[in-house]
Amino acid sequence: MKKSSLKNLIFYMTGQASWYFVNGLQMVLFPTILILMLGVTPSNYGLAQVSLLAPSIFLIVLGGTIADKTDTRILLAIVHFLATLPLLLILFSIQFGFLSFEVMIIYGLAMGSISAFVIPSRDALLTTISQGEIQRTVVLAMLTQFGFQLTGMVVGGLADLTGVMPLIIAQGFSLIIGGYFALKLPKPSIKKESLDIRKIKNEITEAFIEVRKSKEIFPVSISMIMVGLCFMGNNLVTLPYITTERYGLGASGFATVSTCFWLGTFFSNSILALNKNLKNWGTALMVAMTSGVPILASLYFDMPFYGLCIIIFMWGGGAGIVIAMGRTITQTFAKESHRGRMLSVYTLAFMTSGPIGAIISGNIIENYGLRANIITSSIVGIAFLTILSITTDIWKIKSPK
């Protein structure tokens, strides 16, 4: 790799690390403030989580459209600096005694909206700095993401000793570092058309049309709906109930299980980073997704807690391959002029179906029990993968080189 390319890669990964370190801290600080400091009810806590997720569902394709029409370096720097404002709101509310559930909802809506512009901007820049090594670059980006997300979660555990304010300040400094390095990234490789607000609706529609026309990206995007419904929904809802109902554990047990999942994801992406010659991208994606079904089904049975941790580690390993291959395929086959928007549609499929899957899983568990939900999700997963295999050529997707 050329010296300039290596420098750009370092700048990109530094920005990636800064954002996901903040994200990892948020995963700990958000529930700490709401549950431990404010003592909100479970239903209100769920509403607060929706405030973080919902804006991206509605704004992420718009974010991709703007990324396609603007200098993504500038856009990325702006949203990094804007993300410090909700943190200032939390700091001032704690300092001056007006911290409340309503303040946290405002924080969630603000950070969720900002995230909708960060993800497509980063994804659109990734191809520019990859210099033809897209699979390796995607995997390195994901390793950076998961590694610093885990680091943020570990640092967040210090809140019991330090309080939340020093950690919120650390989030702010991390965002400023990310914004600075975004400005040092290379300029767009093609001249972009100017953004016309009146044409945004048509631009967004074009993204869905281009995804539908792509024989590679369309089936991958459809597969992400299954991942969200069957896997993400169970990860968000079923695992906490298994941890508490079967093993009598609280937050520490769920933290252990979550760590096992993300360590599995990190491990599988480390393997992918070493394997530069993987060509059968579609096969890797489908094998990983298919392996997730028996792993999910195995949760039906009672097992020692260490056995559960091993199963969840394997589940995380498969998830890492699914996410890496899905992003690699979408990055590679997206049209240059539409890349940000097409990546946003891919992300939208996952981010929309995940919360829906969580709601469905929660209702099945409440009315019929854990095992009924696991069986239902596994059957739906088998049916979905079978139909996808029969009606598309997703297994045949290969690296263009």
mmCIF file of C-alpha atoms in Angstrom:
data_model
loop_
_atom_site.group_PDB
_atom_site.id
_atom_site.type_symbol
_atom_site.label_atom_id
_atom_site.label_comp_id
_atom_site.label_asym_id
_atom_site.label_seq_id
_atom_site.Cartn_x
_atom_site.Cartn_y
_atom_site.Cartn_z
ATOM 1 C CA MET A 1 0.000 0.000 0.000
ATOM 2 C CA LYS A 2 1.288 3.483 -0.909
ATOM 3 C CA LYS A 3 2.359 5.816 1.879
ATOM 4 C CA SER A 4 -0.476 8.272 1.101
ATOM 5 C CA SER A 5 -3.023 5.435 1.036
ATOM 6 C CA LEU A 6 -1.774 4.124 4.379
ATOM 7 C CA LYS A 7 -2.042 7.622 5.858
ATOM 8 C CA ASN A 8 -5.634 7.956 4.633
ATOM 9 C CA LEU A 9 -6.450 4.544 6.070
ATOM 10 C CA ILE A 10 -5.053 5.591 9.465
ATOM 11 C CA PHE A 11 -7.058 8.833 9.379
ATOM 12 C CA TYR A 12 -10.238 6.907 8.521
ATOM 13 C CA MET A 13 -9.747 4.257 11.204
ATOM 14 C CA THR A 14 -8.958 6.922 13.807
ATOM 15 C CA GLY A 15 -12.305 8.562 13.056
ATOM 16 C CA GLN A 16 -14.003 5.157 13.127
ATOM 17 C CA ALA A 17 -12.432 4.418 16.510
ATOM 18 C CA SER A 18 -13.474 7.777 17.946
ATOM 19 C CA TRP A 19 -17.137 7.327 16.991
ATOM 20 C CA TYR A 20 -17.498 3.745 18.207
ATOM 21 C CA PHE A 21 -15.623 4.414 21.438
ATOM 22 C CA VAL A 22 -18.339 6.996 22.123
ATOM 23 C CA ASN A 23 -20.975 4.459 21.053
ATOM 24 C CA GLY A 24 -19.589 1.821 23.424
ATOM 25 C CA LEU A 25 -19.598 4.292 26.308
ATOM 26 C CA GLN A 26 -23.168 5.245 25.438
ATOM 27 C CA MET A 27 -24.258 1.580 25.703
ATOM 28 C CA VAL A 28 -23.288 1.709 29.387
ATOM 29 C CA LEU A 29 -23.963 5.336 30.340
ATOM 30 C CA PHE A 30 -27.446 5.510 28.794
ATOM 31 C CA PRO A 31 -28.949 2.769 30.999
ATOM 32 C CA THR A 32 -26.836 3.908 33.962
ATOM 33 C CA ILE A 33 -28.397 7.374 33.875
ATOM 34 C CA LEU A 34 -31.929 6.176 33.164
ATOM 35 C CA ILE A 35 -32.146 3.159 35.473
ATOM 36 C CA LEU A 36 -29.688 3.884 38.277
ATOM 37 C CA MET A 37 -29.806 7.690 38.455
ATOM 38 C CA LEU A 38 -33.389 8.401 37.369
ATOM 39 C CA GLY A 39 -35.036 5.098 38.299
ATOM 40 C CA VAL A 40 -37.335 5.015 35.252
ATOM 41 C CA THR A 41 -39.823 2.187 34.707
ATOM 42 C CA PRO A 42 -39.073 -0.597 32.203
ATOM 43 C CA SER A 43 -41.679 0.756 29.763
ATOM 44 C CA ASN A 44 -40.111 4.221 29.864
ATOM 45 C CA TYR A 45 -36.662 2.700 29.437
ATOM 46 C CA GLY A 46 -37.909 0.924 26.316
ATOM 47 C CA LEU A 47 -39.282 4.224 25.012
ATOM 48 C CA ALA A 48 -35.911 5.852 25.621
ATOM 49 C CA GLN A 49 -34.205 3.102 23.598
ATOM 50 C CA VAL A 50 -36.662 3.730 20.755
ATOM 51 C CA SER A 51 -35.667 7.416 20.827
ATOM 52 C CA LEU A 52 -32.121 6.323 19.951
ATOM 53 C CA LEU A 53 -33.164 3.936 17.151
ATOM 54 C CA ALA A 54 -36.206 5.513 15.511
ATOM 55 C CA PRO A 55 -34.563 8.627 13.968
ATOM 56 C CA SER A 56 -32.135 6.501 11.957
ATOM 57 C CA ILE A 57 -34.999 4.464 10.507
ATOM 58 C CA PHE A 58 -36.539 7.624 9.077
ATOM 59 C CA LEU A 59 -33.406 9.604 8.253
ATOM 60 C CA ILE A 60 -30.707 7.171 7.159
ATOM 61 C CA VAL A 61 -31.637 7.128 3.449
ATOM 62 C CA LEU A 62 -31.801 10.935 3.522
ATOM 63 C CA GLY A 63 -28.350 10.845 5.114
ATOM 64 C CA GLY A 64 -27.113 8.652 2.273
ATOM 65 C CA THR A 65 -28.605 11.029 -0.297
ATOM 66 C CA ILE A 66 -26.823 13.996 1.240
ATOM 67 C CA ALA A 67 -23.571 11.975 1.442
ATOM 68 C CA ASP A 68 -23.791 11.323 -2.316
ATOM 69 C CA LYS A 69 -24.187 15.038 -3.078
ATOM 70 C CA THR A 70 -21.718 16.658 -0.690
ATOM 71 C CA ASP A 71 -18.099 16.451 0.373
ATOM 72 C CA THR A 72 -18.437 13.594 2.862
ATOM 73 C CA ARG A 73 -15.325 14.706 4.769
ATOM 74 C CA ILE A 74 -16.975 18.015 5.643
ATOM 75 C CA LEU A 75 -20.303 16.344 6.418
ATOM 76 C CA LEU A 76 -18.622 13.815 8.698
ATOM 77 C CA ALA A 77 -16.694 16.516 10.558
ATOM 78 C CA ILE A 78 -19.851 18.592 11.050
ATOM 79 C CA VAL A 79 -21.883 15.714 12.503
ATOM 80 C CA HIS A 80 -19.018 14.777 14.853
ATOM 81 C CA PHE A 81 -18.967 18.299 16.239
ATOM 82 C CA LEU A 82 -22.791 18.426 16.397
ATOM 83 C CA ALA A 83 -22.798 15.190 18.420
ATOM 84 C CA THR A 84 -21.029 17.017 21.244
ATOM 85 C CA LEU A 85 -24.110 19.224 21.805
ATOM 86 C CA PRO A 86 -26.383 16.488 23.269
ATOM 87 C CA LEU A 87 -23.480 15.557 25.567
ATOM 88 C CA LEU A 88 -23.298 19.164 26.757
ATOM 89 C CA LEU A 89 -27.035 18.994 27.475
ATOM 90 C CA ILE A 90 -26.486 15.984 29.759
ATOM 91 C CA LEU A 91 -23.517 17.630 31.483
ATOM 92 C CA PHE A 92 -25.400 20.862 32.169
ATOM 93 C CA SER A 93 -28.528 19.012 33.306
ATOM 94 C CA ILE A 94 -26.497 17.033 35.848
ATOM 95 C CA GLN A 95 -24.502 20.054 36.991
ATOM 96 C CA PHE A 96 -27.531 22.329 37.433
ATOM 97 C CA GLY A 97 -29.992 19.707 38.662
ATOM 98 C CA PHE A 98 -32.529 19.443 35.829
ATOM 99 C CA LEU A 99 -31.637 15.944 34.581
ATOM 100 C CA SER A 100 -34.888 14.109 33.779
ATOM 101 C CA PHE A 101 -36.455 11.430 31.612
ATOM 102 C CA GLU A 102 -37.523 14.140 29.153
ATOM 103 C CA VAL A 103 -33.934 15.387 28.856
ATOM 104 C CA MET A 104 -32.791 11.844 28.055
ATOM 105 C CA ILE A 105 -35.474 11.534 25.351
ATOM 106 C CA ILE A 106 -34.193 14.749 23.762
ATOM 107 C CA TYR A 107 -30.646 13.348 23.977
ATOM 108 C CA GLY A 108 -31.753 10.062 22.362
ATOM 109 C CA LEU A 109 -33.580 11.770 19.501
ATOM 110 C CA ALA A 110 -30.612 14.070 18.849
ATOM 111 C CA MET A 111 -27.963 11.329 18.885
ATOM 112 C CA GLY A 112 -30.178 8.988 16.866
ATOM 113 C CA SER A 113 -30.674 11.666 14.213
ATOM 114 C CA ILE A 114 -26.966 12.462 14.029
ATOM 115 C CA SER A 115 -26.099 8.755 13.686
ATOM 116 C CA ALA A 116 -28.273 8.599 10.570
ATOM 117 C CA PHE A 117 -25.795 10.926 8.829
ATOM 118 C CA VAL A 118 -22.585 9.405 10.226
ATOM 119 C CA ILE A 119 -23.115 5.830 8.992
ATOM 120 C CA PRO A 120 -23.686 6.567 5.254
ATOM 121 C CA SER A 121 -20.940 9.201 5.238
ATOM 122 C CA ARG A 122 -18.392 6.723 6.618
ATOM 123 C CA ASP A 123 -19.577 3.961 4.290
ATOM 124 C CA ALA A 124 -19.354 6.228 1.239
ATOM 125 C CA LEU A 125 -15.777 7.211 2.145
ATOM 126 C CA LEU A 126 -14.679 3.621 2.715
ATOM 127 C CA THR A 127 -14.427 2.760 -0.978
ATOM 128 C CA THR A 128 -12.356 5.884 -1.636
ATOM 129 C CA ILE A 129 -9.678 4.936 0.884
ATOM 130 C CA SER A 130 -9.705 1.172 0.146
ATOM 131 C CA GLN A 131 -7.536 1.460 -3.021
ATOM 132 C CA GLY A 132 -9.090 -1.683 -4.537
ATOM 133 C CA GLU A 133 -8.769 -3.801 -1.369
ATOM 134 C CA ILE A 134 -12.415 -3.415 -0.372
ATOM 135 C CA GLN A 135 -12.866 -6.706 1.543
ATOM 136 C CA ARG A 136 -9.743 -6.128 3.651
ATOM 137 C CA THR A 137 -10.670 -2.491 4.299
ATOM 138 C CA VAL A 138 -14.246 -3.344 5.311
ATOM 139 C CA VAL A 139 -12.987 -5.998 7.726
ATOM 140 C CA LEU A 140 -10.392 -3.611 9.216
ATOM 141 C CA ALA A 141 -13.131 -1.003 9.669
ATOM 142 C CA MET A 142 -15.304 -3.549 11.450
ATOM 143 C CA LEU A 143 -12.424 -4.720 13.656
ATOM 144 C CA THR A 144 -11.860 -1.089 14.622
ATOM 145 C CA GLN A 145 -15.580 -0.645 15.250
ATOM 146 C CA PHE A 146 -15.994 -3.710 17.448
ATOM 147 C CA GLY A 147 -12.662 -3.247 19.214
ATOM 148 C CA PHE A 148 -13.327 0.331 20.274
ATOM 149 C CA GLN A 149 -16.977 -0.378 20.994
ATOM 150 C CA LEU A 150 -15.830 -3.030 23.463
ATOM 151 C CA THR A 151 -13.225 -0.606 24.836
ATOM 152 C CA GLY A 152 -15.939 1.999 25.388
ATOM 153 C CA MET A 153 -18.114 -0.566 27.196
ATOM 154 C CA VAL A 154 -15.232 -1.531 29.496
ATOM 155 C CA VAL A 155 -14.380 2.112 30.240
ATOM 156 C CA GLY A 156 -18.075 2.765 30.884
ATOM 157 C CA GLY A 157 -17.893 0.287 33.741
ATOM 158 C CA LEU A 158 -15.756 2.855 35.588
ATOM 159 C CA ALA A 159 -18.895 4.966 36.108
ATOM 160 C CA ASP A 160 -19.378 3.267 39.498
ATOM 161 C CA LEU A 161 -16.033 4.741 40.608
ATOM 162 C CA THR A 162 -15.804 8.039 38.735
ATOM 163 C CA GLY A 163 -19.421 8.991 38.135
ATOM 164 C CA VAL A 164 -20.768 9.644 34.649
ATOM 165 C CA MET A 165 -19.544 13.219 34.113
ATOM 166 C CA PRO A 166 -15.829 12.450 33.453
ATOM 167 C CA LEU A 167 -16.872 9.737 30.986
ATOM 168 C CA ILE A 168 -19.259 12.090 29.155
ATOM 169 C CA ILE A 169 -16.406 14.599 28.870
ATOM 170 C CA ALA A 170 -14.240 11.781 27.435
ATOM 171 C CA GLN A 171 -16.963 11.164 24.838
ATOM 172 C CA GLY A 172 -16.819 14.818 23.815
ATOM 173 C CA PHE A 173 -13.037 14.781 23.368
ATOM 174 C CA SER A 174 -13.282 11.577 21.343
ATOM 175 C CA LEU A 175 -15.829 13.170 18.984
ATOM 176 C CA ILE A 176 -13.627 16.234 18.478
ATOM 177 C CA ILE A 177 -10.692 13.965 17.570
ATOM 178 C CA GLY A 178 -12.905 12.126 15.054
ATOM 179 C CA GLY A 179 -14.091 15.377 13.489
ATOM 180 C CA TYR A 180 -10.508 16.623 13.126
ATOM 181 C CA PHE A 181 -9.327 13.471 11.341
ATOM 182 C CA ALA A 182 -12.387 13.484 9.070
ATOM 183 C CA LEU A 183 -11.141 16.769 7.605
ATOM 184 C CA LYS A 184 -7.785 15.148 6.779
ATOM 185 C CA LEU A 185 -9.354 12.439 4.574
ATOM 186 C CA PRO A 186 -9.012 12.623 0.756
ATOM 187 C CA LYS A 187 -11.445 14.628 -1.340
ATOM 188 C CA PRO A 188 -14.179 12.760 -3.274
ATOM 189 C CA SER A 189 -12.783 10.829 -6.244
ATOM 190 C CA ILE A 190 -15.552 12.043 -8.589
ATOM 191 C CA LYS A 191 -17.201 15.432 -9.039
ATOM 192 C CA LYS A 192 -20.527 15.336 -7.248
ATOM 193 C CA GLU A 193 -23.695 17.018 -8.388
ATOM 194 C CA SER A 194 -24.878 19.814 -6.141
ATOM 195 C CA LEU A 195 -27.566 19.019 -3.588
ATOM 196 C CA ASP A 196 -31.007 20.194 -4.716
ATOM 197 C CA ILE A 197 -33.522 20.099 -1.862
ATOM 198 C CA ARG A 198 -36.406 19.933 -4.361
ATOM 199 C CA LYS A 199 -35.033 16.710 -5.838
ATOM 200 C CA ILE A 200 -34.369 14.861 -2.578
ATOM 201 C CA LYS A 201 -37.532 12.739 -2.861
ATOM 202 C CA ASN A 202 -36.495 11.590 -6.347
ATOM 203 C CA GLU A 203 -32.931 10.955 -5.165
ATOM 204 C CA ILE A 204 -34.196 8.714 -2.357
ATOM 205 C CA THR A 205 -36.524 6.875 -4.737
ATOM 206 C CA GLU A 206 -33.591 6.291 -7.093
ATOM 207 C CA ALA A 207 -31.706 4.563 -4.271
ATOM 208 C CA PHE A 208 -34.448 1.972 -3.812
ATOM 209 C CA ILE A 209 -34.726 1.495 -7.595
ATOM 210 C CA GLU A 210 -30.966 0.937 -7.969
ATOM 211 C CA VAL A 211 -30.930 -1.563 -5.088
ATOM 212 C CA ARG A 212 -33.873 -3.418 -6.631
ATOM 213 C CA LYS A 213 -32.073 -3.585 -10.000
ATOM 214 C CA SER A 214 -28.851 -4.995 -8.511
ATOM 215 C CA LYS A 215 -28.784 -8.790 -8.539
ATOM 216 C CA GLU A 216 -26.120 -8.668 -5.823
ATOM 217 C CA ILE A 217 -27.272 -5.918 -3.443
ATOM 218 C CA PHE A 218 -31.022 -6.650 -3.532
ATOM 219 C CA PRO A 219 -30.866 -10.226 -2.156
ATOM 220 C CA VAL A 220 -28.276 -9.153 0.428
ATOM 221 C CA SER A 221 -30.573 -6.337 1.592
ATOM 222 C CA ILE A 222 -33.499 -8.773 1.788
ATOM 223 C CA SER A 223 -31.341 -11.151 3.841
ATOM 224 C CA MET A 224 -30.752 -8.340 6.339
ATOM 225 C CA ILE A 225 -34.507 -8.241 7.007
ATOM 226 C CA MET A 226 -34.287 -11.868 8.164
ATOM 227 C CA VAL A 227 -31.212 -11.062 10.267
ATOM 228 C CA GLY A 228 -33.075 -8.250 11.990
ATOM 229 C CA LEU A 229 -36.313 -10.165 12.566
ATOM 230 C CA CYS A 230 -34.899 -13.505 13.706
ATOM 231 C CA PHE A 231 -31.441 -12.756 15.092
ATOM 232 C CA MET A 232 -31.286 -9.132 16.248
ATOM 233 C CA GLY A 233 -34.733 -9.326 17.843
ATOM 234 C CA ASN A 234 -33.705 -12.360 19.871
ATOM 235 C CA ASN A 235 -30.365 -10.799 20.770
ATOM 236 C CA LEU A 236 -32.103 -7.727 22.187
ATOM 237 C CA VAL A 237 -34.947 -9.479 24.020
ATOM 238 C CA THR A 238 -34.496 -13.259 24.419
ATOM 239 C CA LEU A 239 -30.948 -13.265 25.809
ATOM 240 C CA PRO A 240 -31.712 -11.011 28.791
ATOM 241 C CA TYR A 241 -34.690 -13.209 29.734
ATOM 242 C CA ILE A 242 -32.660 -16.406 29.394
ATOM 243 C CA THR A 243 -29.940 -14.895 31.583
ATOM 244 C CA THR A 244 -32.373 -13.853 34.321
ATOM 245 C CA GLU A 245 -34.998 -16.633 34.208
ATOM 246 C CA ARG A 246 -32.734 -19.655 33.728
ATOM 247 C CA TYR A 247 -29.631 -18.579 35.596
ATOM 248 C CA GLY A 248 -30.982 -16.051 38.107
ATOM 249 C CA LEU A 249 -28.417 -13.485 37.038
ATOM 250 C CA GLY A 250 -28.847 -9.744 36.711
ATOM 251 C CA ALA A 251 -26.941 -7.084 34.849
ATOM 252 C CA SER A 252 -23.584 -8.814 35.370
ATOM 253 C CA GLY A 253 -24.837 -11.964 33.634
ATOM 254 C CA PHE A 254 -26.208 -10.049 30.680
ATOM 255 C CA ALA A 255 -22.975 -8.043 30.430
ATOM 256 C CA THR A 256 -21.023 -11.317 30.277
ATOM 257 C CA VAL A 257 -23.264 -12.724 27.539
ATOM 258 C CA SER A 258 -23.086 -9.475 25.523
ATOM 259 C CA THR A 259 -19.300 -9.444 25.787
ATOM 260 C CA CYS A 260 -19.157 -13.045 24.529
ATOM 261 C CA PHE A 261 -21.238 -12.064 21.497
ATOM 262 C CA TRP A 262 -19.076 -9.085 20.545
ATOM 263 C CA LEU A 263 -15.859 -11.003 21.199
ATOM 264 C CA GLY A 264 -17.108 -13.642 18.745
ATOM 265 C CA THR A 265 -17.776 -10.916 16.197
ATOM 266 C CA PHE A 266 -14.311 -9.470 16.735
ATOM 267 C CA PHE A 267 -12.722 -12.928 16.418
ATOM 268 C CA SER A 268 -14.417 -13.802 13.108
ATOM 269 C CA ASN A 269 -13.479 -10.448 11.610
ATOM 270 C CA SER A 270 -9.876 -10.987 12.689
ATOM 271 C CA ILE A 271 -9.901 -14.262 10.719
ATOM 272 C CA LEU A 272 -11.405 -12.491 7.703
ATOM 273 C CA ALA A 273 -8.714 -9.814 7.887
ATOM 274 C CA LEU A 274 -6.048 -12.511 7.512
ATOM 275 C CA ASN A 275 -7.865 -14.203 4.615
ATOM 276 C CA LYS A 276 -7.354 -11.849 1.673
ATOM 277 C CA ASN A 277 -8.280 -14.409 -0.989
ATOM 278 C CA LEU A 278 -11.902 -15.085 -0.059
ATOM 279 C CA LYS A 279 -13.814 -14.883 -3.354
ATOM 280 C CA ASN A 280 -17.147 -16.603 -2.698
ATOM 281 C CA TRP A 281 -18.724 -13.753 -0.778
ATOM 282 C CA GLY A 282 -22.318 -14.922 -1.195
ATOM 283 C CA THR A 283 -21.486 -18.445 -0.006
ATOM 284 C CA ALA A 284 -19.704 -17.096 3.085
ATOM 285 C CA LEU A 285 -22.681 -14.855 3.855
ATOM 286 C CA MET A 286 -25.255 -17.647 3.492
ATOM 287 C CA VAL A 287 -23.240 -20.247 5.398
ATOM 288 C CA ALA A 288 -22.867 -17.805 8.295
ATOM 289 C CA MET A 289 -26.581 -16.949 8.281
ATOM 290 C CA THR A 290 -27.607 -20.598 7.999
ATOM 291 C CA SER A 291 -25.364 -21.566 10.917
ATOM 292 C CA GLY A 292 -27.179 -18.996 13.022
ATOM 293 C CA VAL A 293 -30.427 -20.979 12.900
ATOM 294 C CA PRO A 294 -29.221 -24.099 14.788
ATOM 295 C CA ILE A 295 -27.319 -21.843 17.186
ATOM 296 C CA LEU A 296 -30.547 -19.959 17.911
ATOM 297 C CA ALA A 297 -32.500 -23.222 18.186
ATOM 298 C CA SER A 298 -29.995 -24.598 20.714
ATOM 299 C CA LEU A 299 -31.117 -21.903 23.152
ATOM 300 C CA TYR A 300 -34.290 -23.992 23.584
ATOM 301 C CA PHE A 301 -32.339 -26.376 25.837
ATOM 302 C CA ASP A 302 -31.076 -25.857 29.373
ATOM 303 C CA MET A 303 -27.272 -25.819 29.666
ATOM 304 C CA PRO A 304 -24.586 -24.643 32.090
ATOM 305 C CA PHE A 305 -23.915 -20.900 31.940
ATOM 306 C CA TYR A 306 -20.466 -21.467 30.447
ATOM 307 C CA GLY A 307 -22.183 -23.491 27.693
ATOM 308 C CA LEU A 308 -24.464 -20.539 26.965
ATOM 309 C CA CYS A 309 -21.429 -18.254 26.749
ATOM 310 C CA ILE A 310 -19.776 -20.590 24.215
ATOM 311 C CA ILE A 311 -22.968 -20.706 22.119
ATOM 312 C CA ILE A 312 -23.268 -16.915 22.158
ATOM 313 C CA PHE A 313 -19.596 -16.535 21.202
ATOM 314 C CA MET A 314 -20.275 -18.758 18.161
ATOM 315 C CA TRP A 315 -23.383 -16.724 17.352
ATOM 316 C CA GLY A 316 -21.327 -13.527 17.456
ATOM 317 C CA GLY A 317 -18.722 -15.118 15.171
ATOM 318 C CA GLY A 318 -21.363 -15.865 12.559
ATOM 319 C CA ALA A 319 -22.852 -12.387 12.921
ATOM 320 C CA GLY A 320 -19.444 -10.838 12.261
ATOM 321 C CA ILE A 321 -19.142 -12.712 8.959
ATOM 322 C CA VAL A 322 -22.695 -11.772 7.936
ATOM 323 C CA ILE A 323 -22.132 -8.074 8.578
ATOM 324 C CA ALA A 324 -18.682 -8.039 6.930
ATOM 325 C CA MET A 325 -19.780 -9.887 3.788
ATOM 326 C CA GLY A 326 -23.005 -7.892 3.511
ATOM 327 C CA ARG A 327 -21.148 -4.598 3.647
ATOM 328 C CA THR A 328 -18.387 -5.829 1.325
ATOM 329 C CA ILE A 329 -20.894 -6.889 -1.349
ATOM 330 C CA THR A 330 -22.870 -3.647 -1.063
ATOM 331 C CA GLN A 331 -19.733 -1.478 -1.128
ATOM 332 C CA THR A 332 -18.371 -3.314 -4.172
ATOM 333 C CA PHE A 333 -21.456 -3.444 -6.386
ATOM 334 C CA ALA A 334 -23.055 -0.068 -5.525
ATOM 335 C CA LYS A 335 -22.916 2.577 -8.263
ATOM 336 C CA GLU A 336 -20.357 5.254 -7.458
ATOM 337 C CA SER A 337 -22.905 8.058 -7.938
ATOM 338 C CA HIS A 338 -25.448 6.314 -5.670
ATOM 339 C CA ARG A 339 -23.181 4.544 -3.176
ATOM 340 C CA GLY A 340 -24.155 6.464 -0.048
ATOM 341 C CA ARG A 341 -27.864 6.040 -0.754
ATOM 342 C CA MET A 342 -27.604 2.360 -1.676
ATOM 343 C CA LEU A 343 -25.617 1.618 1.474
ATOM 344 C CA SER A 344 -28.309 3.436 3.440
ATOM 345 C CA VAL A 345 -31.033 1.211 1.978
ATOM 346 C CA TYR A 346 -28.989 -1.843 2.971
ATOM 347 C CA THR A 347 -28.592 -0.481 6.504
ATOM 348 C CA LEU A 348 -32.277 0.484 6.640
ATOM 349 C CA ALA A 349 -33.331 -3.134 6.028
ATOM 350 C CA PHE A 350 -31.445 -4.227 9.134
ATOM 351 C CA MET A 351 -32.253 -1.277 11.371
ATOM 352 C CA THR A 352 -35.987 -1.374 10.633
ATOM 353 C CA SER A 353 -36.495 -5.120 11.000
ATOM 354 C CA GLY A 354 -34.408 -5.374 14.204
ATOM 355 C CA PRO A 355 -36.748 -3.347 16.447
ATOM 356 C CA ILE A 356 -39.758 -5.083 14.842
ATOM 357 C CA GLY A 357 -38.174 -8.441 15.654
ATOM 358 C CA ALA A 358 -37.622 -7.309 19.233
ATOM 359 C CA ILE A 359 -41.293 -6.326 19.607
ATOM 360 C CA ILE A 360 -42.471 -9.643 18.131
ATOM 361 C CA SER A 361 -40.113 -11.665 20.345
ATOM 362 C CA GLY A 362 -41.206 -9.756 23.422
ATOM 363 C CA ASN A 363 -44.880 -10.422 22.741
ATOM 364 C CA ILE A 364 -44.343 -14.139 22.069
ATOM 365 C CA ILE A 365 -42.264 -14.507 25.247
ATOM 366 C CA GLU A 366 -44.850 -12.663 27.328
ATOM 367 C CA ASN A 367 -47.772 -14.745 26.036
ATOM 368 C CA TYR A 368 -46.267 -18.154 25.229
ATOM 369 C CA GLY A 369 -42.826 -18.321 26.851
ATOM 370 C CA LEU A 370 -39.149 -18.339 25.866
ATOM 371 C CA ARG A 371 -39.136 -21.717 24.139
ATOM 372 C CA ALA A 372 -42.106 -20.864 21.906
ATOM 373 C CA ASN A 373 -40.299 -17.751 20.722
ATOM 374 C CA ILE A 374 -37.077 -19.644 19.992
ATOM 375 C CA ILE A 375 -38.931 -22.303 17.976
ATOM 376 C CA THR A 376 -40.940 -19.683 16.066
ATOM 377 C CA SER A 377 -37.853 -17.618 15.205
ATOM 378 C CA SER A 378 -35.928 -20.709 14.076
ATOM 379 C CA ILE A 379 -38.755 -21.882 11.794
ATOM 380 C CA VAL A 380 -39.123 -18.411 10.277
ATOM 381 C CA GLY A 381 -35.355 -18.294 9.725
ATOM 382 C CA ILE A 382 -35.331 -21.660 7.915
ATOM 383 C CA ALA A 383 -38.268 -20.626 5.713
ATOM 384 C CA PHE A 384 -36.703 -17.249 4.905
ATOM 385 C CA LEU A 385 -33.327 -18.717 3.954
ATOM 386 C CA THR A 386 -34.951 -21.433 1.834
ATOM 387 C CA ILE A 387 -37.034 -18.935 -0.137
ATOM 388 C CA LEU A 388 -34.026 -16.612 -0.551
ATOM 389 C CA SER A 389 -31.891 -19.498 -1.878
ATOM 390 C CA ILE A 390 -34.566 -20.595 -4.370
ATOM 391 C CA THR A 391 -35.579 -17.178 -5.703
ATOM 392 C CA THR A 392 -32.176 -15.412 -5.910
ATOM 393 C CA ASP A 393 -28.563 -16.122 -6.845
ATOM 394 C CA ILE A 394 -27.219 -14.952 -3.499
ATOM 395 C CA TRP A 395 -25.067 -18.099 -3.100
ATOM 396 C CA LYS A 396 -23.306 -17.276 -6.408
ATOM 397 C CA ILE A 397 -22.149 -13.752 -5.550
ATOM 398 C CA LYS A 398 -18.374 -13.568 -5.962
ATOM 399 C CA SER A 399 -15.623 -11.020 -5.756
ATOM 400 C CA PRO A 400 -15.330 -9.254 -9.155
ATOM 401 C CA LYS A 401 -11.578 -9.925 -9.166
#
